[in-house]
Amino acid sequence: MDVGFIGIGIMGRPMVLNLLRAGHRVHVWSRREASLAEVVHAGAVAQASAAQVAAQVDVVISMVADAPDVEQVALGPQGVAEGARQGTVFIDMSTIAPSAARDIAARLHKRGITMLDAPVSGGEKGAIAGTLTIMVGGDESAFARVRPVLEAMGRTITYIGGSGAGQVTKACNQILTGVGIAIVAEALNFARASGVDAARVREAMLGGSAASKVLEDHGQRMLDRNFKPGFKAWMHRKDLKIVLDEAHRMGIPTPASAIIAQLLNALVGAGEGEADSISMLKMLERMSETRHEA
Amino acid sequence: MDVGFIGIGIMGRPMVLNLLRAGHRVHVWSRREASLAEVVHAGAVAQASAAQVAAQVDVVISMVADAPDVEQVALGPQGVAEGARQGTVFIDMSTIAPSAARDIAARLHKRGITMLDAPVSGGEKGAIAGTLTIMVGGDESAFARVRPVLEAMGRTITYIGGSGAGQVTKACNQILTGVGIAIVAEALNFARASGVDAARVREAMLGGSAASKVLEDHGQRMLDRNFKPGFKAWMHRKDLKIVLDEAHRMGIPTPASAIIAQLLNALVGAGEGEADSISMLKMLERMSETRHEA
């Protein structure tokens, strides 16, 4: 299939390489032209704008940072809407607010373009391996048509519901992982402050109802004091801001997300936003005045 | 072995039955005499006081509600210390504050009695099946001697460290399960308020890094709207109070536990303390002014 791809960053680059490997012809554009070199070398075709990408293909994917970037790519000057034919499917795989996704989808719909929101989890590792978890919202028949394209990049691909439902799922996922990391940090810091071997505590808990992927993976990295990302603190902070903004908009309480967003604020404010979000452990330790190696 | 058991409640009863099944001679006492009938019928020997239980055995177990009860049983009038021989091992399997466990252990030590703190997780179901998770603190050689007794009641039995270490582990476990339940409720309520099928959201998340025992088990019960305990809200509230009191004593922050204790306060205040702690979902829904069946 002819596929367009806009946004060639840490995630976009390996995703394009997997699309090429699966036999798709991929047309690419990125704001930073330098980022195109590797994927063009691998066989992608560089275009001069998002509009020109859209003019070549039936499916355009975007993988950018936040809602204003998606809006720009989709509806801005030289954007997808300016070049796309009627019936084009635009798949935004960025993580943005559900309400923003619905709004952009509605505006594209008026111009004959069907948008799917299809955010991912699994990080750079999953993008390279082609094992991303992809959560999809939007028109179900459009999803069925583009499913083979998604299958080149991900393993668990779940259609959730109408426009925005993929982003709602991603927001829920980030509540469970963001706060989940924070409570593993809270528990291990509690154990250590109590003078108890945190590794044994983690091991004992893995056998019961406290068991989780986060306790297993992030918990081990906390014990190893390996704070390399992984998933950066500033990104988890951005994702919890989406949760809090949506909760504000809808008038619902998200107390755990609210308090943990404060920890992430403190981390980013301390200049540690580029570290993995498990650095929340260090913030708790610092607040506990217990001293540990950096 | 001759084993004493004090406190024949929801947990104590099946634990005694499992000790009898494993071939131990069990001497029992309980504050409420009526609760003894079933275990005596099964072969246990009723005694008139904790002191008299202790006089018959080398190992005494207690399974009561909170620290004052343990103190009473161990050190009060007609308590274990009054009847026990030198070298008796007293195993408290209740969930109490680590600092209280250490204090009682120190006072028993002066009277020639070795105390282990060995709280459990797995609930009534685990007690009946003999599959409790048991987390042990105290003297390691005493633990080695009584291990066969614990094996009659539990499956995963982990020695953690010195006096209080079992209770520290249990406190950490209750952070991860208590707050863990709250964030699954927070995410599912967020999904539903967003107009998205919460069951599909849970399903998609189970495939990735948000996966946990709590999302699996408690999440499913939330979707089924099955609020029967399980583990009661007032008990989880009591356990998080232990966390917050210890955090206060040590001067460390436990922000997630603190905020979720507020939700449990609201539940108990609303007269719903006897329901399962997954009822935190109902509290969030009520605060969201979304209407659902009871």
XYZ file of C-alpha atoms in Angstrom:
588
model
C 0.000 0.000 0.000
C 1.110 3.633 -0.455
C 1.434 5.039 3.021
C 2.336 8.574 4.130
C 4.242 9.158 7.371
C 4.745 12.528 9.028
C 7.045 13.014 12.016
C 10.311 11.051 11.934
C 11.451 11.103 15.572
C 12.485 8.449 18.087
C 9.238 6.572 17.486
C 8.503 7.503 13.867
C 11.862 6.351 12.472
C 11.595 2.670 13.467
C 7.879 2.664 12.599
C 8.687 3.779 9.024
C 11.435 1.158 8.768
C 8.912 -1.528 9.780
C 6.401 -0.262 7.192
C 9.092 -0.509 4.504
C 10.063 -3.989 5.685
C 6.419 -5.058 5.359
C 6.505 -4.018 1.687
C 4.657 -0.709 1.848
C 5.750 2.281 -0.253
C 6.258 5.051 2.296
C 6.199 8.785 1.559
C 7.643 10.894 4.350
C 7.868 14.451 5.564
C 9.258 15.851 8.777
C 9.663 19.363 10.156
C 13.339 18.668 10.709
C 14.564 17.687 7.250
C 17.768 16.093 8.624
C 15.712 13.382 10.280
C 14.621 12.070 6.848
C 18.059 10.832 5.711
C 18.005 7.394 7.361
C 14.491 6.425 6.258
C 15.078 7.724 2.704
C 18.253 5.650 2.592
C 16.093 2.648 3.577
C 13.702 3.312 0.688
C 11.195 5.950 1.810
C 10.373 8.831 -0.569
C 10.871 12.326 0.829
C 8.200 14.907 0.046
C 8.302 18.682 0.464
C 5.256 19.009 2.715
C 2.506 17.099 4.512
C 0.181 18.147 1.672
C 2.469 16.549 -0.899
C 2.714 13.360 1.147
C -1.092 13.211 1.278
C -1.347 13.702 -2.483
C 0.543 10.420 -3.126
C -1.306 8.055 -0.792
C -4.597 6.752 0.627
C -3.390 6.507 4.213
C -1.405 9.140 6.106
C 0.075 8.526 9.547
C 1.280 11.229 11.929
C 3.530 10.686 14.935
C 4.287 14.054 16.504
C 4.562 15.568 19.990
C 1.244 17.110 20.980
C -2.170 18.382 19.860
C -0.992 21.675 18.250
C 1.458 19.687 16.101
C -1.265 17.299 14.969
C -3.548 20.231 14.156
C -0.783 21.889 12.153
C 0.023 18.701 10.231
C -3.632 17.946 9.532
C -5.213 21.350 8.956
C -2.399 23.926 8.779
C -0.905 25.508 5.643
C 0.654 22.793 3.436
C -1.085 20.287 5.711
C -2.702 16.935 4.950
C -6.141 18.426 4.232
C -4.685 20.597 1.461
C -3.254 17.664 -0.470
C -5.507 14.716 0.349
C -8.052 13.135 -1.956
C -11.603 12.460 -0.765
C -11.704 9.282 1.321
C -8.151 9.502 2.614
C -7.647 7.932 6.060
C -5.526 10.016 8.445
C -4.174 7.985 11.404
C -2.798 10.051 14.239
C -0.610 7.850 16.446
C 0.595 10.669 18.706
C -0.661 10.886 22.299
C -2.976 13.900 22.556
C -6.144 14.840 24.471
C -9.254 12.855 23.444
C -11.178 16.108 23.039
C -8.499 17.501 20.689
C -8.564 14.263 18.673
C -12.364 14.476 18.337
C -12.180 18.129 17.322
C -9.544 17.562 14.617
C -11.439 14.490 13.372
C -14.657 16.518 13.033
C -12.893 19.257 11.070
C -11.187 16.738 8.765
C -14.488 14.936 8.269
C -15.944 18.115 6.754
C -13.156 17.999 4.189
C -13.785 14.369 3.259
C -10.968 12.887 5.339
C -11.537 10.111 7.919
C -9.374 10.356 11.006
C -8.501 7.509 13.365
C -6.829 8.157 16.720
C -4.389 5.302 17.293
C -1.937 6.097 20.109
C 0.598 3.459 21.071
C 2.334 2.090 24.106
C 5.539 0.104 24.201
C 8.036 2.925 23.687
C 11.068 3.029 21.406
C 11.759 -0.651 22.146
C 8.299 -1.677 20.953
C 8.564 0.610 17.921
C 11.849 -1.018 16.847
C 10.572 -4.562 17.443
C 7.233 -3.808 15.749
C 5.420 -4.950 18.891
C 3.609 -1.740 19.851
C 0.236 -1.885 21.600
C -2.126 0.211 19.424
C -5.467 1.508 20.776
C -7.801 2.703 18.052
C -10.747 5.098 18.001
C -12.824 6.294 15.013
C -14.764 4.776 12.128
C -14.621 0.966 12.375
C -14.712 0.251 8.632
C -11.832 2.675 8.041
C -9.966 0.789 10.790
C -10.618 -2.513 9.017
C -9.130 -1.099 5.775
C -5.925 0.197 7.397
C -5.416 -2.681 9.818
C -2.666 -4.297 7.662
C -0.727 -1.033 7.869
C -0.999 -0.989 11.676
C 0.013 -4.651 11.816
C 3.396 -3.733 10.343
C 4.093 -1.650 13.468
C 2.252 -3.296 16.361
C 1.282 -6.602 17.899
C -1.774 -5.966 20.110
C -4.120 -3.817 18.050
C -7.471 -3.131 19.704
C -10.412 -1.236 18.249
C -12.026 0.522 21.211
C -14.852 2.683 19.816
C -15.714 5.986 18.143
C -13.511 9.027 17.610
C -11.307 9.770 20.641
C -11.709 6.291 22.185
C -8.107 5.351 21.391
C -6.851 8.464 23.189
C -9.180 7.789 26.147
C -7.635 4.316 26.438
C -4.128 5.737 26.255
C -5.021 8.261 28.985
C -6.273 5.400 31.185
C -3.081 3.478 30.433
C -0.990 6.458 31.529
C -2.969 6.756 34.786
C -2.177 3.123 35.592
C 1.490 3.320 34.585
C 2.226 6.849 35.898
C 0.573 6.399 39.285
C 1.604 2.738 39.241
C 5.281 3.722 39.088
C 4.726 6.298 41.834
C 3.221 3.768 44.257
C 5.950 1.215 43.649
C 8.400 4.028 44.461
C 6.321 4.967 47.516
C 6.310 1.379 48.796
C 10.024 0.720 48.164
C 10.954 4.032 49.810
C 8.724 3.124 52.782
C 10.485 -0.235 53.084
C 13.947 1.265 52.893
C 13.140 4.052 55.377
C 11.851 1.305 57.709
C 15.255 -0.386 57.498
C 13.957 -3.344 55.507
C 15.508 -4.885 52.383
C 13.366 -3.440 49.543
C 14.389 -6.254 47.170
C 12.923 -8.904 49.496
C 9.778 -6.848 49.963
C 9.337 -6.591 46.173
C 9.982 -10.322 45.777
C 7.397 -11.257 48.439
C 4.803 -8.908 46.902
C 5.255 -10.302 43.387
C 3.714 -13.550 44.663
C 0.362 -12.003 45.618
C -2.338 -9.534 44.658
C 0.114 -6.598 44.594
C 1.800 -8.120 41.514
C 2.025 -5.939 38.419
C 4.147 -5.381 35.321
C 5.277 -2.106 36.875
C 6.409 -3.807 40.119
C 8.216 -6.378 37.992
C 9.913 -4.105 35.431
C 10.099 -0.595 36.891
C 10.491 -1.986 40.432
C 13.573 -3.941 39.356
C 15.030 -0.886 37.627
C 14.473 1.125 40.838
C 16.402 -1.506 42.827
C 19.152 -1.428 40.184
C 19.092 2.392 40.382
C 18.913 2.499 36.595
C 17.226 5.810 35.825
C 17.965 5.853 32.081
C 14.808 6.209 29.930
C 12.754 4.104 29.041
C 9.978 6.623 29.206
C 10.920 10.152 30.140
C 9.492 11.974 33.157
C 8.443 15.004 31.063
C 6.422 12.748 28.759
C 4.587 11.078 31.618
C 3.935 14.558 33.028
C 2.492 15.666 29.664
C 0.261 12.577 29.578
C -1.053 13.114 33.122
C -1.747 16.748 32.163
C -4.012 15.368 29.432
C -5.809 13.288 32.089
C -6.197 16.287 34.415
C -7.363 18.645 31.650
C -9.963 16.116 30.474
C -11.095 15.470 34.070
C -11.463 19.227 34.513
C -13.428 19.524 31.293
C -15.751 16.629 32.206
C -16.057 17.524 35.894
C -14.816 14.217 37.312
C -12.287 13.542 40.079
C -8.924 11.888 39.363
C -7.319 12.293 42.796
C -4.413 9.861 42.378
C -3.387 11.300 38.995
C -3.606 14.815 40.457
C -1.241 14.141 43.342
C 1.280 12.240 41.214
C 1.318 14.995 38.592
C 2.712 17.157 41.407
C 5.629 14.752 41.883
C 6.318 14.886 38.130
C 6.105 18.689 38.238
C 8.745 18.659 40.974
C 10.973 16.320 38.929
C 10.758 18.420 35.781
C 11.242 21.601 37.820
C 14.408 20.086 39.289
C 15.769 19.659 35.750
C 15.297 15.897 35.685
C 12.608 15.672 33.031
C 14.869 13.777 30.630
C 15.362 10.934 33.134
C 12.987 7.994 33.292
C 9.781 8.591 35.209
C 10.944 6.043 37.814
C 13.024 9.012 39.047
C 9.933 9.755 41.149
C 11.673 7.382 43.584
C 14.592 9.813 43.862
C 12.206 12.682 44.517
C 10.536 10.732 47.347
C 13.953 9.829 48.771
C 15.040 13.440 48.649
C 11.851 14.434 50.466
C 12.592 11.659 52.990
C 16.062 13.058 53.612
C 17.443 9.567 53.192
C 20.732 9.615 51.350
C 21.432 7.363 48.398
C 23.875 7.253 45.553
C 22.829 9.433 42.601
C 3.506 -30.130 67.147
C 1.460 -28.581 69.985
C 0.302 -25.218 68.656
C -1.723 -22.519 70.383
C -4.117 -20.313 68.417
C -5.789 -17.179 69.727
C -8.506 -15.335 67.771
C -10.990 -17.548 65.937
C -12.547 -15.146 63.398
C -13.083 -15.197 59.639
C -9.374 -15.867 59.105
C -8.520 -17.746 62.289
C -11.167 -20.454 61.901
C -9.953 -21.900 58.568
C -6.322 -21.464 59.648
C -6.959 -23.656 62.722
C -8.751 -26.230 60.579
C -5.712 -26.400 58.291
C -3.367 -26.813 61.282
C -5.511 -29.734 62.519
C -5.558 -31.274 59.044
C -1.751 -31.112 58.973
C -1.678 -33.203 62.157
C -0.906 -30.539 64.767
C -2.554 -30.580 68.192
C -4.173 -27.161 68.465
C -5.125 -25.413 71.715
C -7.460 -22.481 71.198
C -8.872 -19.486 73.006
C -11.012 -16.650 71.709
C -12.585 -13.601 73.331
C -15.953 -14.693 71.952
C -16.388 -18.197 73.342
C -19.126 -19.068 70.801
C -16.592 -18.891 67.980
C -14.734 -21.911 69.441
C -17.493 -24.511 68.797
C -16.621 -25.361 65.180
C -12.870 -25.758 65.690
C -13.374 -27.755 68.918
C -15.754 -30.008 67.014
C -12.955 -30.501 64.474
C -10.532 -31.534 67.212
C -9.065 -28.390 68.764
C -8.820 -28.152 72.560
C -10.507 -25.133 74.148
C -8.622 -23.380 76.934
C -9.889 -20.789 79.424
C -7.378 -18.035 78.586
C -4.438 -17.087 76.378
C -2.182 -17.867 79.358
C -3.570 -21.411 79.578
C -3.119 -21.899 75.835
C 0.496 -20.805 76.176
C 1.074 -23.218 79.095
C 0.322 -26.217 76.825
C 2.483 -25.435 73.784
C 5.815 -24.236 72.354
C 4.293 -22.072 69.618
C 1.399 -19.632 70.036
C -0.249 -17.900 67.071
C -2.489 -14.841 67.321
C -4.843 -13.585 64.611
C -6.744 -10.589 65.933
C -7.898 -7.176 64.707
C -5.332 -4.539 65.656
C -2.325 -3.627 67.795
C -4.211 -3.131 71.123
C -5.682 -6.632 70.749
C -2.245 -8.139 70.116
C -0.847 -6.295 73.122
C -3.700 -7.566 75.306
C -3.285 -11.149 74.105
C 0.493 -11.084 74.536
C 1.065 -8.974 77.620
C -2.333 -8.350 79.242
C -3.805 -10.139 82.274
C -4.206 -13.864 81.534
C -2.128 -13.211 78.422
C 0.486 -15.356 76.684
C 3.393 -13.984 78.747
C 1.716 -15.127 81.973
C 1.461 -18.750 80.895
C 4.344 -19.313 78.487
C 7.509 -21.279 79.219
C 10.923 -19.790 78.456
C 11.706 -20.140 74.733
C 8.106 -20.074 73.535
C 7.667 -18.617 70.045
C 4.749 -16.198 69.696
C 3.708 -15.631 66.052
C 1.421 -12.676 65.493
C -0.283 -13.004 62.109
C -2.549 -9.954 62.510
C -1.876 -6.810 60.470
C -0.591 -4.124 62.838
C 1.896 -1.237 62.685
C 5.542 -2.302 62.334
C 6.466 -0.064 65.279
C 3.818 -1.731 67.482
C 5.080 -5.162 66.438
C 8.660 -4.191 67.346
C 7.549 -2.773 70.685
C 5.557 -5.862 71.697
C 8.411 -8.116 70.518
C 10.897 -6.214 72.685
C 8.674 -6.490 75.762
C 8.100 -10.226 75.189
C 11.830 -10.753 74.675
C 12.449 -9.502 78.223
C 10.153 -12.271 79.452
C 11.940 -15.000 77.499
C 9.448 -15.160 74.614
C 10.485 -14.806 70.958
C 7.964 -12.975 68.778
C 7.681 -13.232 64.990
C 5.479 -10.834 63.022
C 3.936 -12.851 60.185
C 1.014 -10.998 58.582
C -0.734 -12.618 55.654
C -2.359 -11.704 52.385
C -4.840 -13.770 50.404
C -7.954 -13.150 52.498
C -10.574 -15.654 53.653
C -10.233 -17.543 50.362
C -6.497 -18.042 50.877
C -7.044 -18.973 54.533
C -9.531 -21.709 53.582
C -7.359 -23.051 50.766
C -4.212 -22.891 52.896
C -2.549 -20.744 50.243
C -1.894 -17.555 52.210
C 1.111 -15.382 51.430
C 2.998 -15.029 54.733
C 5.615 -12.285 55.258
C 7.837 -12.897 58.256
C 9.933 -10.626 60.466
C 11.930 -11.500 63.599
C 14.560 -14.009 64.670
C 15.535 -16.191 61.697
C 16.296 -19.369 63.682
C 12.914 -19.141 65.428
C 11.367 -18.804 61.965
C 13.174 -21.948 60.806
C 11.783 -23.896 63.798
C 8.147 -22.839 63.223
C 8.206 -22.959 59.432
C 6.344 -26.327 59.288
C 3.520 -24.731 61.286
C 3.275 -21.818 58.830
C 3.379 -24.233 55.888
C 0.095 -25.743 57.058
C -1.579 -22.357 56.411
C 0.280 -20.687 53.557
C 1.978 -21.296 50.247
C 4.399 -18.399 49.693
C 6.246 -17.933 52.969
C 9.007 -15.329 52.840
C 11.419 -14.410 55.594
C 12.056 -10.679 55.144
C 14.266 -9.574 58.042
C 14.340 -8.548 61.715
C 11.443 -7.714 64.003
C 8.745 -5.661 62.217
C 9.956 -6.534 58.688
C 6.902 -8.714 58.027
C 4.588 -5.867 58.951
C 6.601 -3.426 56.803
C 6.128 -5.764 53.840
C 2.406 -6.043 54.534
C 2.155 -2.229 54.708
C 3.896 -1.983 51.303
C 1.528 -4.635 49.952
C -1.463 -2.610 51.148
C -0.098 0.543 49.479
C 0.094 -1.309 46.157
C -3.312 -2.990 46.475
C -5.207 -0.087 48.110
C -3.949 2.610 45.767
C -3.861 0.053 42.952
C -7.613 -0.530 43.301
C -8.196 3.230 43.457
C -6.353 3.910 40.191
C -8.123 1.119 38.338
C -11.379 2.710 39.560
C -10.077 6.141 38.509
C -9.213 4.911 35.015
C -12.449 2.965 34.463
C -14.520 5.935 35.696
C -12.534 8.210 33.363
C -13.278 5.873 30.448
C -16.972 5.646 31.228
C -17.356 9.411 31.749
C -15.642 9.815 28.350
C -18.355 7.655 26.797
C -15.994 4.751 26.106
C -16.596 1.053 26.839
C -14.613 0.455 30.045
C -14.455 -3.303 29.409
C -12.596 -2.780 26.121
C -10.272 -0.278 27.732
C -9.415 -2.789 30.491
C -8.906 -5.527 27.902
C -6.544 -3.401 25.800
C -4.551 -2.345 28.886
C -4.102 -5.916 30.128
C -1.865 -6.508 27.090
C 0.728 -3.881 28.039
C 2.704 -2.287 30.850
C -0.474 -1.272 32.729
C -1.217 -4.956 33.427
C -1.643 -5.982 37.064
C -3.389 -8.554 39.248
C -5.620 -5.727 40.483
C -6.646 -4.703 36.932
C -7.319 -8.353 36.199
C -9.263 -9.353 39.345
C -10.648 -6.192 40.936
C -11.103 -4.531 37.528
C -13.302 -7.400 36.386
C -15.351 -7.227 39.587
C -15.822 -3.479 39.015
C -17.149 -4.171 35.506
C -19.439 -6.869 36.954
C -20.513 -4.381 39.655
C -19.856 -7.065 42.251
C -19.124 -5.110 45.429
C -19.333 -8.055 47.847
C -16.182 -8.527 49.940
C -13.501 -9.885 49.232
C -11.612 -7.400 51.350
C -13.644 -4.818 53.216
C -13.229 -1.076 52.759
C -12.838 -0.466 56.516
C -9.964 -2.969 56.633
C -8.109 -1.348 53.758
C -8.682 2.014 55.474
C -7.203 0.622 58.707
C -4.185 -0.690 56.778
C -3.545 2.637 55.012
C -3.813 4.349 58.414
C -0.927 2.143 59.509
C 1.037 3.362 56.459
C 0.242 7.014 57.173
C 1.020 6.743 60.901
C 4.365 5.073 60.163
C 5.151 7.649 57.459
C 4.376 10.389 59.978
C 6.565 8.735 62.604
C 9.487 8.319 60.167
C 9.036 11.672 58.425
C 8.644 10.350 54.898
C 6.074 11.273 52.222
C 3.466 8.762 51.018
C 1.367 11.083 48.836
C -0.628 8.463 46.930
C -1.570 6.543 50.085
C -2.572 9.833 51.745
C -4.996 10.864 49.023
C -6.556 7.407 48.695
C -7.043 7.147 52.463
C -9.365 10.139 51.992
C -11.508 8.174 49.524
C -11.695 5.300 52.010
C -12.624 7.755 54.781
C -15.481 8.995 52.599
C -16.656 5.422 51.934
C -16.630 4.432 55.605
C -18.286 7.741 56.535
C -21.038 6.985 54.027
C -21.748 3.728 55.881
C -20.206 1.510 53.204
C -17.232 0.195 55.157
C -18.507 -3.382 55.050
C -18.486 -3.421 51.217
C -15.410 -4.429 49.246
C -12.788 -1.719 48.861
C -13.504 -1.683 45.098
C -16.494 0.442 46.196
C -14.057 3.340 45.769
C -15.347 3.183 42.172
C -18.863 4.036 43.398
C -17.512 6.966 45.405
C -15.728 8.341 42.301
C -18.891 7.860 40.242
C -20.965 9.664 42.864
C -18.464 12.527 42.805
C -18.696 12.489 39.000
C -22.480 12.842 39.145
C -22.722 10.013 36.650
C -25.585 7.702 37.497
C -25.177 3.960 37.706
C -27.085 1.086 39.208
C -26.286 0.399 42.879
